[in-house]
């Protein structure tokens, strides 16, 4: 099982939307998918539950941190697509400082238990960089960081990599050498001159370019870097709990899916999907 964490301390950048799209896509490709929502806001739990596609495990995601044995029982039934839903208890984990190492160990034990049952695990995280995010990064294979193209988010790129607690480089150095940064994925990109300029500037910086999700193995120009456009159909599908690819008779949904399908497929491919 390959585990990917959607992470960015900035809120509302499209982490949950991409987590859902990726989970649906991988499940539709025939992979066995485990989705874990460690954000108490439940923005992956709501749409995946509504979709009816995922079996909702009879437990809450806080148990993967507090009680690995009972969490493992929660995925005992054979289902190809399982959601471990969010709950309010998740919020309290950060205050239990003396338990933090144990929380991280429990998640690792749980993921180890799930390893043979699933092909991919997708962890959607909360925006505040707390123990849930640290523990997820410590046990993951990959991290993907959606960002929005505004100045504040661009200023935060260094933090994604170098933040003392949740920076990917720091986690890799200190706690999880196998963690691989899939990259920065600009989301909700609008066709405004300002956003186009921001995207151009990102790609122009060789340091940042090397951290972006590229659509091909040897990118040569701006067009080779992935981004997700801002589309009402994406937000609508997320709100309604539908998989964008499967919405029938809606031209906007079809067009939006056509735009983003190559990006979702590329991310899946970078994680080893065929
Ligand atoms: N590409 C997109 N185009 C239009 N709307 C989008 C797009 N991606 C996400 N949205 C919408 O933007 C809002 C925020 O997205 P989302 O919940 O995925 O962000 P998030 O990073 O998970 O937020 P949080 O940090 O609070 O967890 C949601 O209403 C979602 O449906
Ligand atoms: Mg979210």
PDB file of C-alpha atoms and ligand atoms in Angstrom:
ATOM      1  CA  UNK A   1       0.000   0.000   0.000  1.00  0.00           C
ATOM      2  CA  UNK A   2       1.243   3.458  -0.903  1.00  0.00           C
ATOM      3  CA  UNK A   3       0.160   6.261   1.407  1.00  0.00           C
ATOM      4  CA  UNK A   4      -0.216   9.863   0.296  1.00  0.00           C
ATOM      5  CA  UNK A   5      -0.908  12.815   2.562  1.00  0.00           C
ATOM      6  CA  UNK A   6      -2.596  15.969   1.314  1.00  0.00           C
ATOM      7  CA  UNK A   7      -0.945  18.702   3.320  1.00  0.00           C
ATOM      8  CA  UNK A   8      -0.688  22.471   3.431  1.00  0.00           C
ATOM      9  CA  UNK A   9      -0.991  24.675   6.494  1.00  0.00           C
ATOM     10  CA  UNK A  10      -3.047  27.096   4.435  1.00  0.00           C
ATOM     11  CA  UNK A  11      -6.764  26.477   4.668  1.00  0.00           C
ATOM     12  CA  UNK A  12      -9.175  26.221   1.788  1.00  0.00           C
ATOM     13  CA  UNK A  13      -6.634  25.476  -0.921  1.00  0.00           C
ATOM     14  CA  UNK A  14      -8.351  22.390  -2.320  1.00  0.00           C
ATOM     15  CA  UNK A  15      -6.740  19.607  -0.270  1.00  0.00           C
ATOM     16  CA  UNK A  16     -10.017  17.816   0.430  1.00  0.00           C
ATOM     17  CA  UNK A  17     -11.333  18.257  -3.113  1.00  0.00           C
ATOM     18  CA  UNK A  18      -8.173  16.707  -4.556  1.00  0.00           C
ATOM     19  CA  UNK A  19      -8.149  13.963  -1.914  1.00  0.00           C
ATOM     20  CA  UNK A  20     -11.691  12.998  -2.967  1.00  0.00           C
ATOM     21  CA  UNK A  21     -10.939  13.143  -6.687  1.00  0.00           C
ATOM     22  CA  UNK A  22      -7.843  11.020  -6.224  1.00  0.00           C
ATOM     23  CA  UNK A  23      -9.669   8.470  -4.072  1.00  0.00           C
ATOM     24  CA  UNK A  24     -12.533   8.169  -6.574  1.00  0.00           C
ATOM     25  CA  UNK A  25     -10.163   7.956  -9.510  1.00  0.00           C
ATOM     26  CA  UNK A  26      -8.002   5.240  -7.991  1.00  0.00           C
ATOM     27  CA  UNK A  27     -11.083   3.266  -6.912  1.00  0.00           C
ATOM     28  CA  UNK A  28     -12.544   3.618 -10.421  1.00  0.00           C
ATOM     29  CA  UNK A  29      -9.273   2.234 -11.818  1.00  0.00           C
ATOM     30  CA  UNK A  30      -9.842  -0.898  -9.769  1.00  0.00           C
ATOM     31  CA  UNK A  31      -7.394  -0.147  -6.972  1.00  0.00           C
ATOM     32  CA  UNK A  32      -8.270  -0.889  -3.377  1.00  0.00           C
ATOM     33  CA  UNK A  33      -8.458   2.466  -1.658  1.00  0.00           C
ATOM     34  CA  UNK A  34      -8.410   3.457   1.988  1.00  0.00           C
ATOM     35  CA  UNK A  35      -9.350   7.088   2.634  1.00  0.00           C
ATOM     36  CA  UNK A  36      -8.634   8.522   6.079  1.00  0.00           C
ATOM     37  CA  UNK A  37     -10.036  11.913   7.064  1.00  0.00           C
ATOM     38  CA  UNK A  38      -7.967  13.240   9.969  1.00  0.00           C
ATOM     39  CA  UNK A  39      -9.526  16.714   9.722  1.00  0.00           C
ATOM     40  CA  UNK A  40     -12.320  17.274  12.235  1.00  0.00           C
ATOM     41  CA  UNK A  41     -14.020  19.521   9.628  1.00  0.00           C
ATOM     42  CA  UNK A  42     -14.826  16.326   7.722  1.00  0.00           C
ATOM     43  CA  UNK A  43     -14.550  17.752   4.232  1.00  0.00           C
ATOM     44  CA  UNK A  44     -13.498  14.426   2.801  1.00  0.00           C
ATOM     45  CA  UNK A  45     -15.923  12.462   4.983  1.00  0.00           C
ATOM     46  CA  UNK A  46     -19.052  14.294   3.830  1.00  0.00           C
ATOM     47  CA  UNK A  47     -18.622  13.901   0.063  1.00  0.00           C
ATOM     48  CA  UNK A  48     -17.293  10.341   0.179  1.00  0.00           C
ATOM     49  CA  UNK A  49     -20.139   9.304   2.487  1.00  0.00           C
ATOM     50  CA  UNK A  50     -22.736  10.987   0.269  1.00  0.00           C
ATOM     51  CA  UNK A  51     -21.264   9.400  -2.843  1.00  0.00           C
ATOM     52  CA  UNK A  52     -22.274   5.957  -1.626  1.00  0.00           C
ATOM     53  CA  UNK A  53     -19.122   4.581  -3.252  1.00  0.00           C
ATOM     54  CA  UNK A  54     -17.041   4.125  -0.124  1.00  0.00           C
ATOM     55  CA  UNK A  55     -17.825   1.811   2.740  1.00  0.00           C
ATOM     56  CA  UNK A  56     -17.808   3.998   5.829  1.00  0.00           C
ATOM     57  CA  UNK A  57     -15.846   2.135   8.494  1.00  0.00           C
ATOM     58  CA  UNK A  58     -17.730   1.881  11.810  1.00  0.00           C
ATOM     59  CA  UNK A  59     -15.148   3.919  13.686  1.00  0.00           C
ATOM     60  CA  UNK A  60     -13.612   7.348  13.718  1.00  0.00           C
ATOM     61  CA  UNK A  61     -10.255   8.501  12.448  1.00  0.00           C
ATOM     62  CA  UNK A  62      -9.139   9.485  15.946  1.00  0.00           C
ATOM     63  CA  UNK A  63      -8.918   5.765  16.758  1.00  0.00           C
ATOM     64  CA  UNK A  64      -6.102   5.288  14.267  1.00  0.00           C
ATOM     65  CA  UNK A  65      -4.093   7.516  16.618  1.00  0.00           C
ATOM     66  CA  UNK A  66      -5.370   6.289  19.957  1.00  0.00           C
ATOM     67  CA  UNK A  67      -6.197   2.618  19.542  1.00  0.00           C
ATOM     68  CA  UNK A  68      -4.579   0.848  16.594  1.00  0.00           C
ATOM     69  CA  UNK A  69      -6.096  -2.549  17.498  1.00  0.00           C
ATOM     70  CA  UNK A  70      -9.719  -1.378  17.461  1.00  0.00           C
ATOM     71  CA  UNK A  71      -9.022   0.749  14.386  1.00  0.00           C
ATOM     72  CA  UNK A  72      -7.738  -2.361  12.623  1.00  0.00           C
ATOM     73  CA  UNK A  73     -10.961  -4.179  13.541  1.00  0.00           C
ATOM     74  CA  UNK A  74     -12.842  -1.341  11.863  1.00  0.00           C
ATOM     75  CA  UNK A  75     -11.414  -2.312   8.477  1.00  0.00           C
ATOM     76  CA  UNK A  76     -11.776  -6.059   8.973  1.00  0.00           C
ATOM     77  CA  UNK A  77     -14.613  -6.369   6.449  1.00  0.00           C
ATOM     78  CA  UNK A  78     -13.538  -6.798   2.837  1.00  0.00           C
ATOM     79  CA  UNK A  79     -14.461  -3.683   0.857  1.00  0.00           C
ATOM     80  CA  UNK A  80     -12.468  -2.279  -2.045  1.00  0.00           C
ATOM     81  CA  UNK A  81     -13.047   1.362  -1.080  1.00  0.00           C
ATOM     82  CA  UNK A  82     -13.156   2.280   2.608  1.00  0.00           C
ATOM     83  CA  UNK A  83     -13.475   5.629   4.338  1.00  0.00           C
ATOM     84  CA  UNK A  84     -12.368   6.148   7.917  1.00  0.00           C
ATOM     85  CA  UNK A  85     -14.501   9.130   8.837  1.00  0.00           C
ATOM     86  CA  UNK A  86     -13.543  12.229  10.719  1.00  0.00           C
ATOM     87  CA  UNK A  87     -14.833  13.088  14.193  1.00  0.00           C
ATOM     88  CA  UNK A  88     -14.639  15.926  16.682  1.00  0.00           C
ATOM     89  CA  UNK A  89     -12.300  13.970  18.974  1.00  0.00           C
ATOM     90  CA  UNK A  90      -9.525  14.525  16.441  1.00  0.00           C
ATOM     91  CA  UNK A  91      -9.265  18.116  17.554  1.00  0.00           C
ATOM     92  CA  UNK A  92      -8.314  17.124  21.104  1.00  0.00           C
ATOM     93  CA  UNK A  93      -5.278  15.028  20.153  1.00  0.00           C
ATOM     94  CA  UNK A  94      -2.972  18.029  19.969  1.00  0.00           C
ATOM     95  CA  UNK A  95      -3.527  18.900  23.652  1.00  0.00           C
ATOM     96  CA  UNK A  96      -2.496  15.399  24.807  1.00  0.00           C
ATOM     97  CA  UNK A  97       1.190  16.160  24.402  1.00  0.00           C
ATOM     98  CA  UNK A  98       2.527  13.278  26.447  1.00  0.00           C
ATOM     99  CA  UNK A  99       0.727  10.900  24.049  1.00  0.00           C
ATOM    100  CA  UNK A 100       2.050  12.326  20.796  1.00  0.00           C
ATOM    101  CA  UNK A 101       4.718   9.691  20.190  1.00  0.00           C
ATOM    102  CA  UNK A 102       2.189   6.998  20.914  1.00  0.00           C
ATOM    103  CA  UNK A 103      -0.305   8.532  18.464  1.00  0.00           C
ATOM    104  CA  UNK A 104       2.319   8.448  15.720  1.00  0.00           C
ATOM    105  CA  UNK A 105       3.221   4.843  16.593  1.00  0.00           C
ATOM    106  CA  UNK A 106      -0.440   3.812  16.545  1.00  0.00           C
ATOM    107  CA  UNK A 107      -0.989   5.280  13.097  1.00  0.00           C
ATOM    108  CA  UNK A 108       2.091   3.440  11.860  1.00  0.00           C
ATOM    109  CA  UNK A 109       0.870   0.135  13.328  1.00  0.00           C
ATOM    110  CA  UNK A 110      -2.568   0.692  11.827  1.00  0.00           C
ATOM    111  CA  UNK A 111      -1.178   1.472   8.353  1.00  0.00           C
ATOM    112  CA  UNK A 112       1.027  -1.574   8.594  1.00  0.00           C
ATOM    113  CA  UNK A 113      -2.068  -3.632   9.342  1.00  0.00           C
ATOM    114  CA  UNK A 114      -3.872  -2.123   6.324  1.00  0.00           C
ATOM    115  CA  UNK A 115      -0.853  -2.645   4.072  1.00  0.00           C
ATOM    116  CA  UNK A 116      -1.967  -5.896   2.424  1.00  0.00           C
ATOM    117  CA  UNK A 117      -5.653  -4.956   2.290  1.00  0.00           C
ATOM    118  CA  UNK A 118      -5.290  -1.832   0.161  1.00  0.00           C
ATOM    119  CA  UNK A 119      -3.254  -0.521  -2.752  1.00  0.00           C
ATOM    120  CA  UNK A 120      -3.494   3.161  -1.837  1.00  0.00           C
ATOM    121  CA  UNK A 121      -4.202   5.130   1.317  1.00  0.00           C
ATOM    122  CA  UNK A 122      -5.161   8.780   1.007  1.00  0.00           C
ATOM    123  CA  UNK A 123      -4.961  10.915   4.124  1.00  0.00           C
ATOM    124  CA  UNK A 124      -6.701  14.286   4.075  1.00  0.00           C
ATOM    125  CA  UNK A 125      -5.319  16.585   6.755  1.00  0.00           C
ATOM    126  CA  UNK A 126      -6.376  19.658   8.681  1.00  0.00           C
ATOM    127  CA  UNK A 127      -4.725  22.967   7.875  1.00  0.00           C
ATOM    128  CA  UNK A 128      -3.208  23.592  11.338  1.00  0.00           C
ATOM    129  CA  UNK A 129       0.155  21.827  11.543  1.00  0.00           C
ATOM    130  CA  UNK A 130      -0.463  19.633  14.581  1.00  0.00           C
ATOM    131  CA  UNK A 131       0.235  16.062  15.659  1.00  0.00           C
ATOM    132  CA  UNK A 132      -2.251  14.653  13.134  1.00  0.00           C
ATOM    133  CA  UNK A 133      -0.240  16.133  10.280  1.00  0.00           C
ATOM    134  CA  UNK A 134       3.137  15.203  11.810  1.00  0.00           C
ATOM    135  CA  UNK A 135       2.052  11.617  12.488  1.00  0.00           C
ATOM    136  CA  UNK A 136       0.625  11.270   8.970  1.00  0.00           C
ATOM    137  CA  UNK A 137       3.820  12.554   7.355  1.00  0.00           C
ATOM    138  CA  UNK A 138       5.968  10.335   9.541  1.00  0.00           C
ATOM    139  CA  UNK A 139       4.304   7.186   8.161  1.00  0.00           C
ATOM    140  CA  UNK A 140       3.544   8.246   4.589  1.00  0.00           C
ATOM    141  CA  UNK A 141       5.261   7.500   1.302  1.00  0.00           C
ATOM    142  CA  UNK A 142       4.156  10.680  -0.445  1.00  0.00           C
ATOM    143  CA  UNK A 143       2.972  14.184   0.263  1.00  0.00           C
ATOM    144  CA  UNK A 144       1.101  16.409  -2.166  1.00  0.00           C
ATOM    145  CA  UNK A 145       0.635  20.112  -1.442  1.00  0.00           C
ATOM    146  CA  UNK A 146      -2.116  21.992  -3.211  1.00  0.00           C
ATOM    147  CA  UNK A 147      -1.564  25.757  -3.145  1.00  0.00           C
ATOM    148  CA  UNK A 148      -3.478  28.780  -4.304  1.00  0.00           C
ATOM    149  CA  UNK A 149      -1.779  31.386  -6.416  1.00  0.00           C
ATOM    150  CA  UNK A 150      -1.956  34.334  -4.050  1.00  0.00           C
ATOM    151  CA  UNK A 151       0.972  36.097  -2.437  1.00  0.00           C
ATOM    152  CA  UNK A 152       0.338  34.683   1.030  1.00  0.00           C
ATOM    153  CA  UNK A 153       0.347  31.111  -0.284  1.00  0.00           C
ATOM    154  CA  UNK A 154       3.428  31.711  -2.395  1.00  0.00           C
ATOM    155  CA  UNK A 155       5.220  33.105   0.661  1.00  0.00           C
ATOM    156  CA  UNK A 156       4.272  29.908   2.503  1.00  0.00           C
ATOM    157  CA  UNK A 157       5.989  27.549   0.062  1.00  0.00           C
ATOM    158  CA  UNK A 158       9.223  27.535   2.077  1.00  0.00           C
ATOM    159  CA  UNK A 159       7.211  26.492   5.131  1.00  0.00           C
ATOM    160  CA  UNK A 160       5.821  23.448   3.329  1.00  0.00           C
ATOM    161  CA  UNK A 161       9.365  22.212   2.992  1.00  0.00           C
ATOM    162  CA  UNK A 162      11.275  23.710   5.894  1.00  0.00           C
ATOM    163  CA  UNK A 163       8.830  24.260   8.759  1.00  0.00           C
ATOM    164  CA  UNK A 164      10.486  22.805  11.888  1.00  0.00           C
ATOM    165  CA  UNK A 165       7.501  20.650  12.762  1.00  0.00           C
ATOM    166  CA  UNK A 166       5.752  19.706   9.522  1.00  0.00           C
ATOM    167  CA  UNK A 167       8.188  20.744   6.766  1.00  0.00           C
ATOM    168  CA  UNK A 168       8.629  17.838   4.363  1.00  0.00           C
ATOM    169  CA  UNK A 169      12.425  18.202   4.288  1.00  0.00           C
ATOM    170  CA  UNK A 170      12.566  18.266   8.076  1.00  0.00           C
ATOM    171  CA  UNK A 171      10.356  15.193   8.442  1.00  0.00           C
ATOM    172  CA  UNK A 172      12.459  13.379   5.880  1.00  0.00           C
ATOM    173  CA  UNK A 173      15.725  14.256   7.625  1.00  0.00           C
ATOM    174  CA  UNK A 174      14.559  13.462  11.124  1.00  0.00           C
ATOM    175  CA  UNK A 175      11.729  10.956  11.031  1.00  0.00           C
ATOM    176  CA  UNK A 176      10.846   9.423   7.672  1.00  0.00           C
ATOM    177  CA  UNK A 177      13.590   9.129   5.029  1.00  0.00           C
ATOM    178  CA  UNK A 178      11.228   7.420   2.571  1.00  0.00           C
ATOM    179  CA  UNK A 179       8.846  10.395   2.393  1.00  0.00           C
ATOM    180  CA  UNK A 180       8.708  11.777  -1.131  1.00  0.00           C
ATOM    181  CA  UNK A 181       7.374  15.209  -2.011  1.00  0.00           C
ATOM    182  CA  UNK A 182       5.124  14.711  -5.046  1.00  0.00           C
ATOM    183  CA  UNK A 183       5.064  18.449  -5.289  1.00  0.00           C
ATOM    184  CA  UNK A 184       3.235  21.694  -5.171  1.00  0.00           C
ATOM    185  CA  UNK A 185      -0.003  21.637  -7.137  1.00  0.00           C
ATOM    186  CA  UNK A 186      -1.500  25.061  -7.880  1.00  0.00           C
ATOM    187  CA  UNK A 187      -5.270  24.823  -7.516  1.00  0.00           C
ATOM    188  CA  UNK A 188      -8.285  27.004  -8.201  1.00  0.00           C
ATOM    189  CA  UNK A 189      -6.207  28.707 -10.866  1.00  0.00           C
ATOM    190  CA  UNK A 190      -8.166  31.468 -12.565  1.00  0.00           C
ATOM    191  CA  UNK A 191      -7.422  32.772 -16.030  1.00  0.00           C
ATOM    192  CA  UNK A 192      -6.699  36.276 -14.684  1.00  0.00           C
ATOM    193  CA  UNK A 193      -3.514  38.117 -15.670  1.00  0.00           C
ATOM    194  CA  UNK A 194      -2.488  38.165 -11.976  1.00  0.00           C
ATOM    195  CA  UNK A 195      -2.741  34.406 -11.538  1.00  0.00           C
ATOM    196  CA  UNK A 196      -1.150  33.704 -14.890  1.00  0.00           C
ATOM    197  CA  UNK A 197       1.751  35.908 -13.835  1.00  0.00           C
ATOM    198  CA  UNK A 198       2.045  34.103 -10.487  1.00  0.00           C
ATOM    199  CA  UNK A 199       2.099  30.745 -12.233  1.00  0.00           C
ATOM    200  CA  UNK A 200       4.699  32.037 -14.688  1.00  0.00           C
ATOM    201  CA  UNK A 201       6.863  33.280 -11.805  1.00  0.00           C
ATOM    202  CA  UNK A 202       6.630  29.949  -9.997  1.00  0.00           C
ATOM    203  CA  UNK A 203       7.753  28.061 -13.058  1.00  0.00           C
ATOM    204  CA  UNK A 204      10.493  30.634 -13.739  1.00  0.00           C
ATOM    205  CA  UNK A 205      12.191  29.913 -10.415  1.00  0.00           C
ATOM    206  CA  UNK A 206      14.284  26.774 -10.865  1.00  0.00           C
ATOM    207  CA  UNK A 207      14.174  26.123  -7.129  1.00  0.00           C
ATOM    208  CA  UNK A 208      10.357  26.149  -7.039  1.00  0.00           C
ATOM    209  CA  UNK A 209       9.964  24.497 -10.427  1.00  0.00           C
ATOM    210  CA  UNK A 210      11.820  21.459  -9.136  1.00  0.00           C
ATOM    211  CA  UNK A 211       9.187  21.192  -6.379  1.00  0.00           C
ATOM    212  CA  UNK A 212       6.166  21.375  -8.653  1.00  0.00           C
ATOM    213  CA  UNK A 213       4.156  18.449  -9.973  1.00  0.00           C
ATOM    214  CA  UNK A 214       5.306  17.961 -13.557  1.00  0.00           C
ATOM    215  CA  UNK A 215       3.080  16.320 -16.147  1.00  0.00           C
ATOM    216  CA  UNK A 216       6.029  14.629 -17.829  1.00  0.00           C
ATOM    217  CA  UNK A 217       9.265  13.117 -16.534  1.00  0.00           C
ATOM    218  CA  UNK A 218      11.532  15.690 -18.211  1.00  0.00           C
ATOM    219  CA  UNK A 219       9.627  18.987 -18.215  1.00  0.00           C
ATOM    220  CA  UNK A 220      10.930  21.620 -20.608  1.00  0.00           C
ATOM    221  CA  UNK A 221       8.465  24.494 -20.263  1.00  0.00           C
ATOM    222  CA  UNK A 222       5.631  26.043 -18.291  1.00  0.00           C
ATOM    223  CA  UNK A 223       3.018  23.902 -20.011  1.00  0.00           C
ATOM    224  CA  UNK A 224       4.617  20.782 -18.537  1.00  0.00           C
ATOM    225  CA  UNK A 225       3.611  21.680 -14.975  1.00  0.00           C
ATOM    226  CA  UNK A 226       0.322  20.566 -13.467  1.00  0.00           C
ATOM    227  CA  UNK A 227      -2.389  22.837 -12.119  1.00  0.00           C
ATOM    228  CA  UNK A 228      -6.085  22.566 -11.345  1.00  0.00           C
ATOM    229  CA  UNK A 229      -8.270  25.352 -12.713  1.00  0.00           C
ATOM    230  CA  UNK A 230     -11.012  27.012 -10.692  1.00  0.00           C
ATOM    231  CA  UNK A 231     -14.269  25.476 -11.881  1.00  0.00           C
ATOM    232  CA  UNK A 232     -17.704  25.715 -10.319  1.00  0.00           C
ATOM    233  CA  UNK A 233     -18.343  22.120 -11.390  1.00  0.00           C
ATOM    234  CA  UNK A 234     -15.530  20.926  -9.101  1.00  0.00           C
ATOM    235  CA  UNK A 235     -17.013  22.687  -6.069  1.00  0.00           C
ATOM    236  CA  UNK A 236     -20.521  21.515  -6.988  1.00  0.00           C
ATOM    237  CA  UNK A 237     -19.436  17.893  -7.300  1.00  0.00           C
ATOM    238  CA  UNK A 238     -17.610  18.137  -3.980  1.00  0.00           C
ATOM    239  CA  UNK A 239     -20.702  19.625  -2.307  1.00  0.00           C
ATOM    240  CA  UNK A 240     -23.020  17.007  -3.783  1.00  0.00           C
ATOM    241  CA  UNK A 241     -20.635  14.133  -3.038  1.00  0.00           C
ATOM    242  CA  UNK A 242     -20.385  13.126  -6.682  1.00  0.00           C
ATOM    243  CA  UNK A 243     -17.371  11.954  -8.592  1.00  0.00           C
ATOM    244  CA  UNK A 244     -16.929  14.609 -11.289  1.00  0.00           C
ATOM    245  CA  UNK A 245     -16.124  11.965 -13.920  1.00  0.00           C
ATOM    246  CA  UNK A 246     -19.474  10.280 -13.399  1.00  0.00           C
ATOM    247  CA  UNK A 247     -21.811  13.268 -13.588  1.00  0.00           C
ATOM    248  CA  UNK A 248     -24.054  12.731 -16.586  1.00  0.00           C
ATOM    249  CA  UNK A 249     -25.651  15.312 -18.860  1.00  0.00           C
ATOM    250  CA  UNK A 250     -23.754  18.309 -17.505  1.00  0.00           C
ATOM    251  CA  UNK A 251     -21.455  19.943 -20.024  1.00  0.00           C
ATOM    252  CA  UNK A 252     -19.610  22.022 -17.408  1.00  0.00           C
ATOM    253  CA  UNK A 253     -18.858  18.893 -15.339  1.00  0.00           C
ATOM    254  CA  UNK A 254     -17.705  17.005 -18.413  1.00  0.00           C
ATOM    255  CA  UNK A 255     -15.458  19.856 -19.565  1.00  0.00           C
ATOM    256  CA  UNK A 256     -13.978  20.327 -16.090  1.00  0.00           C
ATOM    257  CA  UNK A 257     -13.230  16.641 -15.767  1.00  0.00           C
ATOM    258  CA  UNK A 258     -11.578  16.634 -19.173  1.00  0.00           C
ATOM    259  CA  UNK A 259      -9.292  19.441 -17.955  1.00  0.00           C
ATOM    260  CA  UNK A 260      -8.300  17.868 -14.674  1.00  0.00           C
ATOM    261  CA  UNK A 261      -8.318  14.140 -15.437  1.00  0.00           C
ATOM    262  CA  UNK A 262      -4.731  14.194 -16.789  1.00  0.00           C
ATOM    263  CA  UNK A 263      -3.545  15.875 -13.563  1.00  0.00           C
ATOM    264  CA  UNK A 264      -5.273  13.358 -11.285  1.00  0.00           C
ATOM    265  CA  UNK A 265      -3.979  10.499 -13.429  1.00  0.00           C
ATOM    266  CA  UNK A 266      -0.452  11.959 -13.331  1.00  0.00           C
ATOM    267  CA  UNK A 267      -0.492  12.203  -9.532  1.00  0.00           C
ATOM    268  CA  UNK A 268      -1.710   8.595  -9.371  1.00  0.00           C
ATOM    269  CA  UNK A 269       1.040   7.572 -11.785  1.00  0.00           C
ATOM    270  CA  UNK A 270       3.704   9.288  -9.670  1.00  0.00           C
ATOM    271  CA  UNK A 271       2.506   7.122  -6.776  1.00  0.00           C
ATOM    272  CA  UNK A 272       2.953   3.998  -8.844  1.00  0.00           C
ATOM    273  CA  UNK A 273      -0.512   3.535 -10.377  1.00  0.00           C
ATOM    274  CA  UNK A 274      -0.502   2.115 -13.896  1.00  0.00           C
TER     275      UNK A 274
HETATM  276  N1  LIG B   1     -10.593  23.626  -8.471  1.00  0.00           N
HETATM  277  C1  LIG B   1     -11.607  24.144  -7.774  1.00  0.00           C
HETATM  278  N2  LIG B   1     -12.473  25.001  -8.353  1.00  0.00           N
HETATM  279  C2  LIG B   1     -13.498  25.529  -7.661  1.00  0.00           C
HETATM  280  N3  LIG B   1     -13.756  25.270  -6.384  1.00  0.00           N
HETATM  281  C3  LIG B   1     -12.935  24.428  -5.731  1.00  0.00           C
HETATM  282  C4  LIG B   1     -11.820  23.821  -6.386  1.00  0.00           C
HETATM  283  N4  LIG B   1     -11.169  23.035  -5.485  1.00  0.00           N
HETATM  284  C5  LIG B   1     -11.856  23.146  -4.324  1.00  0.00           C
HETATM  285  N5  LIG B   1     -12.912  23.981  -4.457  1.00  0.00           N
HETATM  286  C6  LIG B   1     -13.858  24.402  -3.407  1.00  0.00           C
HETATM  287  O1  LIG B   1     -13.189  25.312  -2.557  1.00  0.00           O
HETATM  288  C7  LIG B   1     -13.519  25.081  -1.187  1.00  0.00           C
HETATM  289  C8  LIG B   1     -12.267  24.722  -0.393  1.00  0.00           C
HETATM  290  O2  LIG B   1     -11.731  23.520  -0.933  1.00  0.00           O
HETATM  291  P1  LIG B   1     -11.254  22.332   0.004  1.00  0.00           P
HETATM  292  O3  LIG B   1     -12.229  22.078   1.082  1.00  0.00           O
HETATM  293  O4  LIG B   1     -10.891  21.194  -0.870  1.00  0.00           O
HETATM  294  O5  LIG B   1      -9.948  23.011   0.601  1.00  0.00           O
HETATM  295  P2  LIG B   1      -9.026  22.475   1.813  1.00  0.00           P
HETATM  296  O6  LIG B   1      -7.639  22.859   1.490  1.00  0.00           O
HETATM  297  O7  LIG B   1      -9.292  21.049   2.036  1.00  0.00           O
HETATM  298  O8  LIG B   1      -9.577  23.322   3.027  1.00  0.00           O
HETATM  299  P3  LIG B   1      -9.215  23.098   4.591  1.00  0.00           P
HETATM  300  O9  LIG B   1      -7.836  23.639   4.754  1.00  0.00           O
HETATM  301  O10 LIG B   1     -10.249  23.880   5.315  1.00  0.00           O
HETATM  302  O11 LIG B   1      -9.270  21.637   4.844  1.00  0.00           O
HETATM  303  C9  LIG B   1     -14.555  23.986  -1.203  1.00  0.00           C
HETATM  304  O12 LIG B   1     -15.834  24.565  -1.219  1.00  0.00           O
HETATM  305  C10 LIG B   1     -14.305  23.250  -2.522  1.00  0.00           C
HETATM  306  O13 LIG B   1     -15.441  22.611  -3.034  1.00  0.00           O
HETATM  307 MG1  LIG B   2      -9.843  20.077   3.757  1.00  0.00          MG
END
